[in-house]
Tab-separated table of C-alpha atoms in Angstrom:
chain	number	residue	atom	x	y	z
A	1	UNK	CA	-36.960	128.908	19.845
A	2	UNK	CA	-33.274	128.825	19.056
A	3	UNK	CA	-32.453	129.948	15.385
A	4	UNK	CA	-30.395	127.078	14.033
A	5	UNK	CA	-29.190	129.129	10.740
A	6	UNK	CA	-25.619	130.409	10.686
A	7	UNK	CA	-25.211	134.146	11.017
A	8	UNK	CA	-22.383	136.528	10.069
A	9	UNK	CA	-22.732	134.786	6.862
A	10	UNK	CA	-19.406	133.524	5.046
A	11	UNK	CA	-18.908	135.040	1.747
A	12	UNK	CA	-19.936	131.995	-0.259
A	13	UNK	CA	-23.397	132.029	1.360
A	14	UNK	CA	-24.294	135.467	0.302
A	15	UNK	CA	-26.627	135.728	-2.760
A	16	UNK	CA	-24.566	138.100	-5.023
A	17	UNK	CA	-27.571	138.171	-7.588
A	18	UNK	CA	-27.499	137.976	-11.220
A	19	UNK	CA	-27.316	141.256	-12.933
A	20	UNK	CA	-26.914	144.670	-11.297
A	21	UNK	CA	-29.542	147.239	-11.335
A	22	UNK	CA	-27.301	149.207	-13.612
A	23	UNK	CA	-24.528	151.652	-13.184
A	24	UNK	CA	-25.634	155.141	-13.592
A	25	UNK	CA	-23.895	158.203	-14.533
A	26	UNK	CA	-22.842	160.017	-11.344
A	27	UNK	CA	-25.123	162.950	-12.645
A	28	UNK	CA	-28.092	160.610	-11.752
A	29	UNK	CA	-27.211	160.184	-8.021
A	30	UNK	CA	-28.715	163.599	-6.800
A	31	UNK	CA	-31.901	163.040	-8.597
A	32	UNK	CA	-32.073	159.464	-7.005
A	33	UNK	CA	-31.147	160.549	-3.539
A	34	UNK	CA	-33.884	163.134	-3.254
A	35	UNK	CA	-33.661	165.184	0.023
A	36	UNK	CA	-32.868	164.273	3.480
A	37	UNK	CA	-35.247	166.377	5.611
A	38	UNK	CA	-35.413	165.689	9.113
A	39	UNK	CA	-37.326	162.491	10.081
A	40	UNK	CA	-37.963	161.471	6.389
A	41	UNK	CA	-35.274	158.972	6.399
A	42	UNK	CA	-34.161	156.048	8.476
A	43	UNK	CA	-31.059	157.832	9.747
A	44	UNK	CA	-32.648	161.216	10.341
A	45	UNK	CA	-35.547	159.625	12.218
A	46	UNK	CA	-33.317	157.388	14.216
A	47	UNK	CA	-30.801	160.306	14.917
A	48	UNK	CA	-33.900	162.168	16.317
A	49	UNK	CA	-34.220	159.301	18.686
A	50	UNK	CA	-30.576	159.504	19.709
A	51	UNK	CA	-29.633	156.378	17.885
A	52	UNK	CA	-27.803	155.475	14.564
A	53	UNK	CA	-29.391	153.296	11.809
A	54	UNK	CA	-26.844	151.492	9.686
A	55	UNK	CA	-26.345	148.941	7.226
A	56	UNK	CA	-23.885	146.354	6.116
A	57	UNK	CA	-21.973	147.283	2.938
A	58	UNK	CA	-20.133	145.204	0.254
A	59	UNK	CA	-17.401	147.225	-1.359
A	60	UNK	CA	-18.075	145.503	-4.795
A	61	UNK	CA	-21.386	147.063	-4.921
A	62	UNK	CA	-20.145	150.771	-4.412
A	63	UNK	CA	-20.015	151.189	-8.018
A	64	UNK	CA	-23.686	150.764	-8.606
A	65	UNK	CA	-25.438	154.060	-8.221
A	66	UNK	CA	-28.830	152.852	-6.852
A	67	UNK	CA	-27.117	151.099	-4.070
A	68	UNK	CA	-24.933	153.984	-3.262
A	69	UNK	CA	-28.111	156.267	-3.485
A	70	UNK	CA	-29.945	154.095	-0.972
A	71	UNK	CA	-26.901	153.927	1.331
A	72	UNK	CA	-26.213	157.739	1.207
A	73	UNK	CA	-29.813	158.596	1.580
A	74	UNK	CA	-31.110	156.328	4.249
A	75	UNK	CA	-28.070	155.328	6.603
A	76	UNK	CA	-25.587	157.082	8.778
A	77	UNK	CA	-23.594	153.903	9.902
A	78	UNK	CA	-22.069	151.074	7.994
A	79	UNK	CA	-20.556	147.714	8.681
A	80	UNK	CA	-18.308	145.996	6.174
A	81	UNK	CA	-19.790	142.598	5.356
A	82	UNK	CA	-16.627	140.617	4.505
A	83	UNK	CA	-14.025	143.033	3.901
A	84	UNK	CA	-12.677	143.422	7.632
A	85	UNK	CA	-12.774	139.586	8.398
A	86	UNK	CA	-9.482	137.727	8.873
A	87	UNK	CA	-9.299	136.049	5.463
A	88	UNK	CA	-9.752	139.245	3.939
A	89	UNK	CA	-7.168	141.376	5.516
A	90	UNK	CA	-4.568	138.862	6.480
A	91	UNK	CA	-4.736	135.855	4.416
A	92	UNK	CA	-1.081	135.160	4.597
A	93	UNK	CA	0.486	135.632	7.933
A	94	UNK	CA	1.731	139.161	8.804
A	95	UNK	CA	0.777	140.428	5.204
A	96	UNK	CA	-2.083	142.699	5.398
A	97	UNK	CA	-4.401	143.963	2.764
A	98	UNK	CA	-6.881	146.776	3.654
A	99	UNK	CA	-7.710	147.778	0.063
A	100	UNK	CA	-11.503	146.679	-0.120
A	101	UNK	CA	-12.111	147.795	3.509
A	102	UNK	CA	-10.423	151.015	2.980
A	103	UNK	CA	-12.934	151.775	0.353
A	104	UNK	CA	-15.925	151.399	2.425
A	105	UNK	CA	-14.455	153.269	5.253
A	106	UNK	CA	-13.365	156.241	2.736
A	107	UNK	CA	-16.880	156.398	1.588
A	108	UNK	CA	-18.394	156.558	5.226
A	109	UNK	CA	-16.115	159.324	6.210
A	110	UNK	CA	-16.826	161.167	3.042
A	111	UNK	CA	-20.634	161.017	4.058
A	112	UNK	CA	-19.909	161.662	7.993
A	113	UNK	CA	-21.152	158.076	8.632
A	114	UNK	CA	-20.117	155.903	11.644
A	115	UNK	CA	-18.257	152.838	10.881
A	116	UNK	CA	-18.701	149.374	12.708
A	117	UNK	CA	-15.435	147.112	12.676
A	118	UNK	CA	-16.456	143.491	11.897
A	119	UNK	CA	-14.716	141.507	13.162
A	120	UNK	CA	-11.310	140.647	14.534
A	121	UNK	CA	-11.276	137.209	16.529
A	122	UNK	CA	-13.889	134.570	14.876
A	123	UNK	CA	-13.765	130.917	14.208
A	124	UNK	CA	-15.147	131.325	10.691
A	125	UNK	CA	-13.380	132.903	7.529
A	126	UNK	CA	-10.240	132.158	9.130
A	127	UNK	CA	-7.230	131.313	6.958
A	128	UNK	CA	-5.971	127.936	7.138
A	129	UNK	CA	-2.582	128.984	8.376
A	130	UNK	CA	-4.160	130.245	11.857
A	131	UNK	CA	-5.656	126.798	12.768
A	132	UNK	CA	-2.153	125.348	12.244
A	133	UNK	CA	-0.454	127.397	14.864
A	134	UNK	CA	0.654	126.138	18.281
A	135	UNK	CA	-0.758	127.803	21.330
A	136	UNK	CA	2.276	130.422	21.594
A	137	UNK	CA	2.265	131.217	18.010
A	138	UNK	CA	-1.609	131.601	17.925
A	139	UNK	CA	-1.597	134.011	21.038
A	140	UNK	CA	0.984	136.167	19.184
A	141	UNK	CA	-0.927	135.895	15.848
A	142	UNK	CA	-4.345	136.873	17.390
A	143	UNK	CA	-2.741	139.758	19.273
A	144	UNK	CA	-0.927	140.838	16.286
A	145	UNK	CA	-3.935	140.940	14.054
A	146	UNK	CA	-5.891	142.767	16.494
A	147	UNK	CA	-3.160	145.368	16.852
A	148	UNK	CA	-2.538	145.813	13.186
A	149	UNK	CA	-5.980	145.912	12.024
A	150	UNK	CA	-7.202	148.339	14.908
A	151	UNK	CA	-4.095	150.314	14.291
A	152	UNK	CA	-4.681	150.768	10.672
A	153	UNK	CA	-8.073	152.238	11.342
A	154	UNK	CA	-7.319	153.835	14.778
A	155	UNK	CA	-9.675	156.929	15.202
A	156	UNK	CA	-11.987	155.849	12.297
A	157	UNK	CA	-14.158	152.938	13.864
A	158	UNK	CA	-17.200	153.823	16.293
A	159	UNK	CA	-17.473	150.069	17.650
A	160	UNK	CA	-15.449	146.986	16.987
A	161	UNK	CA	-16.822	143.422	17.066
A	162	UNK	CA	-13.809	142.209	18.980
A	163	UNK	CA	-14.700	138.679	19.371
A	164	UNK	CA	-17.724	137.048	17.277
A	165	UNK	CA	-19.733	134.128	18.094
A	166	UNK	CA	-17.702	132.226	20.715
A	167	UNK	CA	-20.671	130.316	22.252
A	168	UNK	CA	-22.317	127.080	21.189
A	169	UNK	CA	-26.066	126.889	20.289
A	170	UNK	CA	-28.257	124.789	22.173
A	171	UNK	CA	-28.585	124.291	25.909
A	172	UNK	CA	-25.165	123.841	27.236
A	173	UNK	CA	-24.075	127.402	27.367
A	174	UNK	CA	-20.705	126.090	26.443
A	175	UNK	CA	-17.872	127.841	24.598
A	176	UNK	CA	-17.722	126.977	20.839
A	177	UNK	CA	-14.770	124.798	19.706
A	178	UNK	CA	-12.199	127.007	17.787
A	179	UNK	CA	-8.473	127.408	17.224
A	180	UNK	CA	-8.799	130.207	19.951
A	181	UNK	CA	-10.809	128.243	22.420
A	182	UNK	CA	-9.095	124.781	22.000
A	183	UNK	CA	-5.517	126.135	22.090
A	184	UNK	CA	-5.877	129.363	24.427
A	185	UNK	CA	-8.741	128.279	26.583
A	186	UNK	CA	-11.378	130.580	28.187
A	187	UNK	CA	-9.031	133.409	28.611
A	188	UNK	CA	-8.674	134.399	24.918
A	189	UNK	CA	-11.823	136.605	24.885
A	190	UNK	CA	-10.618	138.699	27.895
A	191	UNK	CA	-7.224	138.787	26.362
A	192	UNK	CA	-8.508	139.861	22.942
A	193	UNK	CA	-10.635	142.557	24.617
A	194	UNK	CA	-7.621	144.060	26.665
A	195	UNK	CA	-5.394	143.879	23.581
A	196	UNK	CA	-8.318	145.771	21.657
A	197	UNK	CA	-8.372	148.413	24.484
A	198	UNK	CA	-4.719	149.316	24.176
A	199	UNK	CA	-4.737	149.265	20.228
A	200	UNK	CA	-7.531	151.976	20.195
A	201	UNK	CA	-8.721	153.503	23.530
A	202	UNK	CA	-11.369	155.423	21.733
A	203	UNK	CA	-13.181	152.708	20.203
A	204	UNK	CA	-16.166	150.831	21.758
A	205	UNK	CA	-15.482	147.357	22.184
A	206	UNK	CA	-18.194	144.682	21.713
A	207	UNK	CA	-19.035	141.040	21.751
A	208	UNK	CA	-21.216	140.033	19.071
A	209	UNK	CA	-23.395	136.891	18.636
A	210	UNK	CA	-26.446	135.214	17.295
A	211	UNK	CA	-29.402	133.282	18.984
A	212	UNK	CA	-28.998	135.503	21.899
A	213	UNK	CA	-31.838	137.661	21.142
A	214	UNK	CA	-34.004	136.018	23.793
A	215	UNK	CA	-33.324	134.747	27.237
A	216	UNK	CA	-32.089	131.228	26.752
A	217	UNK	CA	-29.068	129.093	27.801
A	218	UNK	CA	-26.788	130.697	25.081
A	219	UNK	CA	-27.704	134.310	26.069
A	220	UNK	CA	-27.409	133.250	29.565
A	221	UNK	CA	-23.608	132.332	29.267
A	222	UNK	CA	-22.848	135.525	27.538
A	223	UNK	CA	-24.719	137.685	30.103
A	224	UNK	CA	-22.584	135.833	32.858
A	225	UNK	CA	-19.355	136.428	30.844
A	226	UNK	CA	-20.286	140.172	30.436
A	227	UNK	CA	-21.221	140.517	34.075
A	228	UNK	CA	-18.108	138.724	35.105
A	229	UNK	CA	-15.930	141.277	32.676
A	230	UNK	CA	-17.681	144.261	34.274
A	231	UNK	CA	-17.080	143.043	37.779
A	232	UNK	CA	-13.210	142.244	37.159
A	233	UNK	CA	-12.784	145.499	34.964
A	234	UNK	CA	-12.165	143.600	31.630
A	235	UNK	CA	-12.680	146.348	29.056
A	236	UNK	CA	-16.140	145.795	27.154
A	237	UNK	CA	-18.412	148.525	26.250
A	238	UNK	CA	-21.191	146.858	24.100
A	239	UNK	CA	-22.835	143.633	23.376
A	240	UNK	CA	-24.182	143.095	19.932
A	241	UNK	CA	-27.310	141.027	18.934
A	242	UNK	CA	-27.407	139.867	15.445
A	243	UNK	CA	-31.089	139.285	15.398
A	244	UNK	CA	-31.672	137.178	12.203
A	245	UNK	CA	-35.320	136.112	12.296
A	246	UNK	CA	-37.726	134.011	10.397
A	247	UNK	CA	-40.984	132.300	10.773
A	248	UNK	CA	-39.288	129.356	12.531
A	249	UNK	CA	-37.289	131.874	14.670
A	250	UNK	CA	-39.369	134.936	15.121
A	251	UNK	CA	-38.562	137.967	17.241
A	252	UNK	CA	-38.702	136.633	20.808
A	253	UNK	CA	-41.393	137.683	23.103
A	254	UNK	CA	-38.600	138.602	25.808
A	255	UNK	CA	-36.430	140.398	23.256
A	256	UNK	CA	-36.771	143.916	24.858
A	257	UNK	CA	-36.339	142.316	28.300
A	258	UNK	CA	-33.315	140.621	27.282
A	259	UNK	CA	-31.702	143.758	25.717
A	260	UNK	CA	-32.615	145.652	29.077
A	261	UNK	CA	-30.916	143.173	31.313
A	262	UNK	CA	-27.741	143.453	29.293
A	263	UNK	CA	-27.923	147.194	29.322
A	264	UNK	CA	-28.351	146.990	33.143
A	265	UNK	CA	-25.004	145.535	33.379
A	266	UNK	CA	-23.544	148.940	32.223
A	267	UNK	CA	-23.000	148.024	28.716
A	268	UNK	CA	-24.464	149.499	25.332
A	269	UNK	CA	-26.570	147.030	23.285
A	270	UNK	CA	-26.428	147.283	19.501
A	271	UNK	CA	-28.660	145.399	17.021
A	272	UNK	CA	-25.903	144.506	14.443
A	273	UNK	CA	-27.121	142.257	11.789
A	274	UNK	CA	-30.978	142.639	11.696
A	275	UNK	CA	-33.127	141.043	8.733
A	276	UNK	CA	-36.364	139.316	8.992
A	277	UNK	CA	-37.426	136.829	6.282
A	278	UNK	CA	-40.951	137.432	5.115
A	279	UNK	CA	-43.112	140.042	3.296
A	280	UNK	CA	-46.137	142.395	3.539
A	281	UNK	CA	-47.718	142.948	6.935
A	282	UNK	CA	-46.124	140.001	8.871
A	283	UNK	CA	-42.577	141.262	8.325
A	284	UNK	CA	-43.329	144.941	8.572
A	285	UNK	CA	-44.922	144.221	12.177
A	286	UNK	CA	-41.747	142.230	13.288
A	287	UNK	CA	-39.468	145.000	12.038
A	288	UNK	CA	-41.435	147.616	13.699
A	289	UNK	CA	-41.454	145.611	17.065
A	290	UNK	CA	-37.551	145.190	17.007
A	291	UNK	CA	-37.352	149.168	16.466
A	292	UNK	CA	-39.823	149.732	19.503
A	293	UNK	CA	-37.789	147.383	21.613
A	294	UNK	CA	-34.420	149.248	20.829
A	295	UNK	CA	-36.267	152.612	21.644
A	296	UNK	CA	-37.696	151.278	24.960
A	297	UNK	CA	-34.068	150.622	26.081
A	298	UNK	CA	-32.112	153.485	26.781
A	299	UNK	CA	-28.608	152.007	26.213
A	300	UNK	CA	-29.723	150.462	22.875
A	301	UNK	CA	-27.574	153.032	20.680
A	302	UNK	CA	-28.250	151.928	17.246
A	303	UNK	CA	-29.574	149.432	14.451
A	304	UNK	CA	-27.944	147.879	11.731
A	305	UNK	CA	-29.527	145.834	9.070
A	306	UNK	CA	-27.629	143.357	7.396
A	307	UNK	CA	-27.848	144.829	3.721
A	308	UNK	CA	-29.634	147.264	1.747
A	309	UNK	CA	-31.628	145.241	-0.945
A	310	UNK	CA	-33.106	141.776	-1.047
A	311	UNK	CA	-31.223	140.979	-4.106
A	312	UNK	CA	-27.645	141.044	-2.410
A	313	UNK	CA	-28.934	139.581	0.830
A	314	UNK	CA	-27.310	136.365	2.083
A	315	UNK	CA	-30.859	135.187	2.434
A	316	UNK	CA	-32.201	136.659	-0.855
A	317	UNK	CA	-34.982	133.840	-1.185
A	318	UNK	CA	-36.559	134.936	2.224
A	319	UNK	CA	-36.592	138.694	1.094
A	320	UNK	CA	-35.536	139.727	4.520
A	321	UNK	CA	-34.475	143.490	3.859
A	322	UNK	CA	-36.280	146.784	3.612
A	323	UNK	CA	-35.790	147.468	0.107
A	324	UNK	CA	-36.814	144.914	-2.779
A	325	UNK	CA	-34.761	143.884	-5.555
A	326	UNK	CA	-35.501	146.955	-7.447
A	327	UNK	CA	-34.817	149.214	-4.504
A	328	UNK	CA	-38.334	149.818	-3.719
A	329	UNK	CA	-39.263	150.615	-0.114
A	330	UNK	CA	-41.220	147.753	1.208
A	331	UNK	CA	-44.000	147.892	3.879
A	332	UNK	CA	-41.085	147.021	6.317
A	333	UNK	CA	-39.420	149.998	5.504
A	334	UNK	CA	-42.657	152.155	6.361
A	335	UNK	CA	-42.839	150.291	9.652
A	336	UNK	CA	-39.424	151.091	10.562
A	337	UNK	CA	-39.718	154.817	9.751
A	338	UNK	CA	-42.882	154.957	11.400
A	339	UNK	CA	-41.467	153.057	14.525
A	340	UNK	CA	-38.780	155.692	14.750
A	341	UNK	CA	-41.190	158.435	14.798
A	342	UNK	CA	-40.530	159.567	11.072
A	343	UNK	CA	-42.837	160.052	7.906
A	344	UNK	CA	-42.300	159.545	4.345
A	345	UNK	CA	-42.321	162.985	3.431
A	346	UNK	CA	-44.384	162.237	0.401
A	347	UNK	CA	-47.146	164.762	0.751
A	348	UNK	CA	-49.469	162.717	2.824
A	349	UNK	CA	-51.785	165.209	3.918
A	350	UNK	CA	-50.502	166.069	7.307
A	351	UNK	CA	-50.408	162.487	8.627
A	352	UNK	CA	-53.293	161.064	6.945
A	353	UNK	CA	-51.270	157.759	6.547
A	354	UNK	CA	-51.317	157.768	2.784
A	355	UNK	CA	-48.599	155.647	1.124
A	356	UNK	CA	-48.048	153.589	-2.002
A	357	UNK	CA	-45.380	151.243	-3.457
A	358	UNK	CA	-44.017	151.094	-6.902
A	359	UNK	CA	-43.005	147.744	-8.701
A	360	UNK	CA	-41.421	147.269	-11.744
A	361	UNK	CA	-41.580	144.628	-14.533
A	362	UNK	CA	-40.109	144.453	-17.993
A	363	UNK	CA	-42.806	143.761	-20.672
A	364	UNK	CA	-42.254	143.377	-24.447
A	365	UNK	CA	-38.506	143.790	-25.695
A	366	UNK	CA	-36.946	144.214	-29.119
A	367	UNK	CA	-33.540	144.588	-30.528
A	368	UNK	CA	-33.633	148.364	-30.170
A	369	UNK	CA	-36.166	148.879	-27.262
A	370	UNK	CA	-38.170	147.582	-24.396
A	371	UNK	CA	-41.403	148.236	-22.664
A	372	UNK	CA	-41.548	148.788	-18.989
A	373	UNK	CA	-44.628	148.766	-16.652
A	374	UNK	CA	-44.664	150.196	-13.182
A	375	UNK	CA	-47.394	148.909	-10.813
A	376	UNK	CA	-48.682	151.544	-8.178
A	377	UNK	CA	-50.293	149.807	-5.108
A	378	UNK	CA	-51.960	151.816	-2.451
A	379	UNK	CA	-51.067	151.258	1.256
A	380	UNK	CA	-53.462	150.812	4.126
A	381	UNK	CA	-55.343	154.070	3.361
A	382	UNK	CA	-57.033	155.321	0.195
A	383	UNK	CA	-54.877	157.854	-1.856
A	384	UNK	CA	-56.024	160.454	-4.131
A	385	UNK	CA	-52.790	160.986	-6.078
A	386	UNK	CA	-49.314	159.285	-6.533
A	387	UNK	CA	-45.746	160.187	-7.831
A	388	UNK	CA	-42.646	157.968	-8.921
A	389	UNK	CA	-39.219	158.607	-10.470
A	390	UNK	CA	-37.923	156.527	-13.166
A	391	UNK	CA	-34.210	156.840	-13.796
A	392	UNK	CA	-32.456	155.608	-16.995
A	393	UNK	CA	-28.894	154.683	-17.822
A	394	UNK	CA	-27.505	157.021	-20.388
A	395	UNK	CA	-27.631	157.191	-23.408
A	396	UNK	CA	-31.172	155.496	-22.854
A	397	UNK	CA	-34.161	157.649	-23.770
A	398	UNK	CA	-37.934	157.212	-23.213
A	399	UNK	CA	-39.648	157.448	-26.495
A	400	UNK	CA	-43.339	156.939	-25.392
A	401	UNK	CA	-45.364	156.681	-22.021
A	402	UNK	CA	-49.131	155.681	-21.392
A	403	UNK	CA	-51.410	155.981	-18.288
A	404	UNK	CA	-49.421	158.635	-16.701
A	405	UNK	CA	-48.226	162.250	-16.906
A	406	UNK	CA	-44.387	162.580	-17.067
A	407	UNK	CA	-42.089	165.325	-16.472
A	408	UNK	CA	-38.355	165.417	-16.752
A	409	UNK	CA	-35.262	166.691	-15.109
A	410	UNK	CA	-32.821	168.831	-16.651
A	411	UNK	CA	-30.542	165.670	-17.541
A	412	UNK	CA	-33.307	164.146	-19.356
A	413	UNK	CA	-32.243	160.778	-17.496
A	414	UNK	CA	-35.079	161.052	-14.693
A	415	UNK	CA	-38.818	161.069	-15.424
A	416	UNK	CA	-41.281	161.670	-12.881
A	417	UNK	CA	-44.594	160.107	-13.465
A	418	UNK	CA	-47.835	161.209	-11.936
A	419	UNK	CA	-51.456	160.108	-12.637
A	420	UNK	CA	-53.455	160.738	-15.822
A	421	UNK	CA	-57.005	160.120	-14.329
A	422	UNK	CA	-55.908	157.022	-12.337
A	423	UNK	CA	-54.724	158.670	-9.111
A	424	UNK	CA	-57.497	157.655	-6.682
A	425	UNK	CA	-56.866	154.251	-5.335
A	426	UNK	CA	-58.779	152.404	-2.534
A	427	UNK	CA	-56.549	150.777	0.405
A	428	UNK	CA	-54.752	147.813	-1.390
A	429	UNK	CA	-55.890	148.694	-4.973
A	430	UNK	CA	-53.473	149.199	-7.811
A	431	UNK	CA	-52.972	150.773	-11.248
A	432	UNK	CA	-50.081	151.083	-13.601
A	433	UNK	CA	-48.228	153.061	-16.027
A	434	UNK	CA	-45.755	152.016	-18.904
A	435	UNK	CA	-43.175	153.375	-21.149
A	436	UNK	CA	-40.842	152.447	-23.880
A	437	UNK	CA	-37.328	152.621	-23.522
A	438	UNK	CA	-34.850	153.068	-26.458
A	439	UNK	CA	-31.896	151.144	-25.672
A	440	UNK	CA	-29.188	152.918	-27.591
A	441	UNK	CA	-26.777	150.136	-26.784
A	442	UNK	CA	-27.816	149.689	-23.222
A	443	UNK	CA	-30.390	147.087	-21.860
A	444	UNK	CA	-30.029	148.068	-18.257
A	445	UNK	CA	-33.367	148.267	-16.501
A	446	UNK	CA	-34.593	151.623	-14.960
A	447	UNK	CA	-34.329	152.504	-11.630
A	448	UNK	CA	-37.899	152.900	-9.838
A	449	UNK	CA	-37.749	155.738	-6.989
A	450	UNK	CA	-40.044	155.350	-4.004
A	451	UNK	CA	-43.757	156.012	-4.377
A	452	UNK	CA	-45.081	159.033	-2.729
A	453	UNK	CA	-48.848	159.493	-2.190
A	454	UNK	CA	-51.439	161.815	-0.603
């Protein structure tokens, strides 16, 4: 079934969320990040399989400590959500603004992460002046845009989505109407790729689209274009499959076969914008299946999820990502890590499968303090103990705790809570602990770390 929902979502359709999880002092980052031992994070587990594991990043969230902590800990590749699109970098003809995109690239480089460039030529998020150009001017503007943007980031971008979403949905397999298609004709894609190769010969050049995840009329049209490009020496190195799924458009049964047929053309295949609406076991199974399909295709070189936390997803109401709105790891996270061959590193008794989740809720609140409650839920196996971190925003302090045994780090901002007679839980069973936070002028909710169990 074709997914009729739009992807590579425009800025206006992204759920920005009301209220950030809080700006924490930089000293809290280390405590939040934990360790990145081999195969205990998404990136390390993927790297052990010869893949990258990336996420879409918004520059305006890079001041939020929990967001940065999750980014730095779990991912080794980033894709700017909107910051490299035409309207963001060239709102006025030949006047370029790279400030927001530079912030993302600089952060990635400081952490040794790859960067996917997204996107150079696309019908959406296009300034109005582009559509008003005649054919000759449009060709010049398109090539200049590619040269200027790729030139600015030359040597810093692993893969570029050179052309994005150029084919129609439905059964026609036809090209989508756009200023480029309508005025320059079918040749605009080839021209864009040739210009891109000259602009940065080291970057991988990708065609990226949605609703091409299974074998259908649209993916057939893309397949035939790539086959033709390879036969004629048009420079194309990779094909991106956005992979936005939901209950109406689930992971196709021929997903792996479709990836494989593109790989057989001699191009890399990359899963570029993965998100799957849902929750619990069903969502986890679908995520696991996507990862397994990529691992089964030798030329599937990496996976990018379209965001870190549900609260900032463009489909926030569908809770489609691996971390919930409080940055708790969801069952889908565990399924992805498991499919990659990793483990939680949470003292699970040597592969017993012990796991748990931690969910925060604010309880009573007064002018100077509030109560918080964290619910611990065992996964599919019984657990005998659990551990969770609670990180405050200074100068907040916890004055009282109950139903748990706390310890503190040297900063006094990070509390590690362990059981107080409530460690043993049957599969799916829950317990909780609580605490009182003295606001000291700050009402920011605490950040709850991942639950570990054995």
